[in-house]
Amino acid sequence: MTKKLETKGRADNIDQLVSKRLKMRRMMLGLSQHDLGKAVNVSIQQVQKYEKATNRISSGKLHAFAKFLKVPVNYFFDQSELNNNPIGTIFAEDQEKYEVESKGMVSEKEIVTLVKAFIEIKSPQVRKKFVDLMKAVNSAD
């Protein structure tokens, strides 16, 4: 018996990943939810729902977000899954087309790695201590 694919209802893990990466990229670029919504013609409330995975993002909107945020569409998905999936190569895009100038000596890959690790910290107290540590290290330079 084959299992029916669920296409409606609550956001699944992939929807949540896409939402987190949308928010992370917006914040990395220093954009507000208003800026992002205006760029793709949706309300601030809709951007909030997308970023919280309350509403799923259509493929058309995801493409618009990717174009505005200067990332390939596959940026929003777990790269390890795409690399092991032949369909991932069909939608692969030229990564060089989306290169962004990094601030100082920090690469975008380092920023993404740091933000991903931060997002995975469950404890608000630990996240606060981490932010405090980063500020202390920065002020020591």
Tab-separated table of C-alpha atoms in Angstrom:
chain	number	residue	atom	x	y	z
A	1	MET	CA	0.000	0.000	0.000
A	2	THR	CA	1.414	3.379	-0.927
A	3	LYS	CA	1.281	6.239	1.489
A	4	LYS	CA	-0.585	9.304	0.277
A	5	LEU	CA	1.550	12.432	0.119
A	6	GLU	CA	0.237	15.174	2.356
A	7	THR	CA	0.064	18.533	0.590
A	8	LYS	CA	-2.214	20.508	2.888
A	9	GLY	CA	-2.349	21.246	6.561
A	10	ARG	CA	0.490	21.847	8.966
A	11	ALA	CA	3.932	22.690	7.778
A	12	ASP	CA	6.286	19.739	7.634
A	13	ASN	CA	10.017	19.694	8.347
A	14	ILE	CA	10.932	20.968	4.888
A	15	ASP	CA	8.441	23.844	5.163
A	16	GLN	CA	9.955	24.756	8.521
A	17	LEU	CA	13.479	24.629	7.095
A	18	VAL	CA	12.467	26.879	4.190
A	19	SER	CA	10.861	29.314	6.644
A	20	LYS	CA	13.936	29.422	8.878
A	21	ARG	CA	16.257	29.978	5.936
A	22	LEU	CA	14.021	32.730	4.552
A	23	LYS	CA	14.154	34.577	7.861
A	24	MET	CA	17.875	33.938	8.273
A	25	ARG	CA	18.705	35.317	4.813
A	26	ARG	CA	16.491	38.375	5.318
A	27	MET	CA	18.224	39.116	8.602
A	28	MET	CA	21.693	38.506	7.138
A	29	LEU	CA	20.989	41.199	4.565
A	30	GLY	CA	19.633	43.573	7.208
A	31	LEU	CA	16.185	43.720	5.631
A	32	SER	CA	12.915	44.245	7.466
A	33	GLN	CA	9.832	42.105	6.967
A	34	HIS	CA	8.307	45.172	5.324
A	35	ASP	CA	11.189	45.352	2.802
A	36	LEU	CA	10.819	41.678	1.948
A	37	GLY	CA	7.037	41.831	1.644
A	38	LYS	CA	7.128	44.921	-0.549
A	39	ALA	CA	9.674	43.295	-2.874
A	40	VAL	CA	7.456	40.272	-3.549
A	41	ASN	CA	4.098	42.004	-3.181
A	42	VAL	CA	2.870	40.429	0.072
A	43	SER	CA	1.883	41.991	3.395
A	44	ILE	CA	4.098	42.107	6.475
A	45	GLN	CA	1.641	39.727	8.126
A	46	GLN	CA	2.098	37.248	5.279
A	47	VAL	CA	5.892	37.459	5.601
A	48	GLN	CA	5.505	36.755	9.328
A	49	LYS	CA	3.356	33.710	8.555
A	50	TYR	CA	5.906	32.482	6.010
A	51	GLU	CA	8.780	32.944	8.469
A	52	LYS	CA	6.915	31.084	11.227
A	53	ALA	CA	5.861	28.304	8.811
A	54	THR	CA	2.223	29.083	9.604
A	55	ASN	CA	1.592	29.398	5.861
A	56	ARG	CA	3.415	27.391	3.237
A	57	ILE	CA	5.346	29.265	0.563
A	58	SER	CA	4.297	28.570	-3.020
A	59	SER	CA	6.972	27.729	-5.563
A	60	GLY	CA	6.338	31.027	-7.350
A	61	LYS	CA	6.783	33.058	-4.160
A	62	LEU	CA	9.852	31.034	-3.219
A	63	HIS	CA	11.374	31.877	-6.599
A	64	ALA	CA	10.553	35.568	-6.073
A	65	PHE	CA	12.126	35.491	-2.603
A	66	ALA	CA	15.240	33.786	-3.973
A	67	LYS	CA	15.607	36.341	-6.748
A	68	PHE	CA	15.181	39.304	-4.380
A	69	LEU	CA	17.488	37.813	-1.727
A	70	LYS	CA	20.078	36.957	-4.402
A	71	VAL	CA	20.267	33.245	-3.646
A	72	PRO	CA	19.424	30.183	-5.731
A	73	VAL	CA	16.110	28.513	-4.897
A	74	ASN	CA	17.939	25.471	-3.536
A	75	TYR	CA	19.447	27.715	-0.825
A	76	PHE	CA	16.194	27.234	1.085
A	77	PHE	CA	16.571	23.444	1.179
A	78	ASP	CA	18.994	21.114	2.940
A	79	GLN	CA	21.868	20.770	0.498
A	80	SER	CA	22.697	17.208	1.594
A	81	GLU	CA	19.230	16.063	0.514
A	82	LEU	CA	19.560	17.779	-2.858
A	83	ASN	CA	22.979	16.239	-3.488
A	84	ASN	CA	21.591	12.731	-2.948
A	85	ASN	CA	18.497	13.363	-5.020
A	86	PRO	CA	18.670	13.379	-8.842
A	87	ILE	CA	15.844	15.918	-8.987
A	88	GLY	CA	18.106	18.365	-7.152
A	89	THR	CA	20.381	18.540	-10.177
A	90	ILE	CA	17.466	19.439	-12.434
A	91	PHE	CA	16.836	22.596	-10.430
A	92	ALA	CA	20.503	23.374	-9.762
A	93	GLU	CA	21.453	26.931	-10.548
A	94	ASP	CA	24.760	28.619	-11.210
A	95	GLN	CA	26.026	29.436	-7.708
A	96	GLU	CA	28.459	32.100	-8.955
A	97	LYS	CA	25.504	34.108	-10.207
A	98	TYR	CA	24.471	34.640	-6.594
A	99	GLU	CA	27.809	35.426	-4.947
A	100	VAL	CA	27.442	38.222	-2.425
A	101	GLU	CA	30.232	40.434	-1.182
A	102	SER	CA	31.128	39.376	2.309
A	103	LYS	CA	31.542	41.912	5.069
A	104	GLY	CA	35.205	42.160	5.963
A	105	MET	CA	36.852	38.767	6.049
A	106	VAL	CA	33.699	36.842	7.016
A	107	SER	CA	32.352	34.618	4.273
A	108	GLU	CA	28.673	34.035	3.707
A	109	LYS	CA	29.242	30.341	4.384
A	110	GLU	CA	30.627	31.181	7.841
A	111	ILE	CA	27.640	33.412	8.576
A	112	VAL	CA	25.181	30.740	7.492
A	113	THR	CA	26.974	28.098	9.575
A	114	LEU	CA	26.928	30.363	12.619
A	115	VAL	CA	23.260	31.268	12.202
A	116	LYS	CA	22.259	27.620	11.663
A	117	ALA	CA	24.085	26.594	14.823
A	118	PHE	CA	22.483	29.463	16.749
A	119	ILE	CA	18.976	28.565	15.551
A	120	GLU	CA	19.458	25.007	16.795
A	121	ILE	CA	20.163	26.159	20.377
A	122	LYS	CA	16.949	25.358	22.244
A	123	SER	CA	17.560	27.223	25.503
A	124	PRO	CA	16.873	30.998	25.463
A	125	GLN	CA	19.371	31.404	28.304
A	126	VAL	CA	22.112	29.652	26.345
A	127	ARG	CA	21.323	31.756	23.252
A	128	LYS	CA	21.600	34.929	25.357
A	129	LYS	CA	24.928	33.788	26.812
A	130	PHE	CA	26.166	33.026	23.313
A	131	VAL	CA	25.225	36.519	22.108
A	132	ASP	CA	26.903	38.032	25.173
A	133	LEU	CA	30.029	35.984	24.446
A	134	MET	CA	30.114	37.152	20.823
A	135	LYS	CA	29.762	40.783	21.943
A	136	ALA	CA	32.562	40.333	24.490
A	137	VAL	CA	34.862	38.753	21.909
A	138	ASN	CA	34.074	41.547	19.449
A	139	SER	CA	34.793	44.305	21.980
A	140	ALA	CA	38.114	42.631	22.898
A	141	ASP	CA	39.396	43.083	19.318
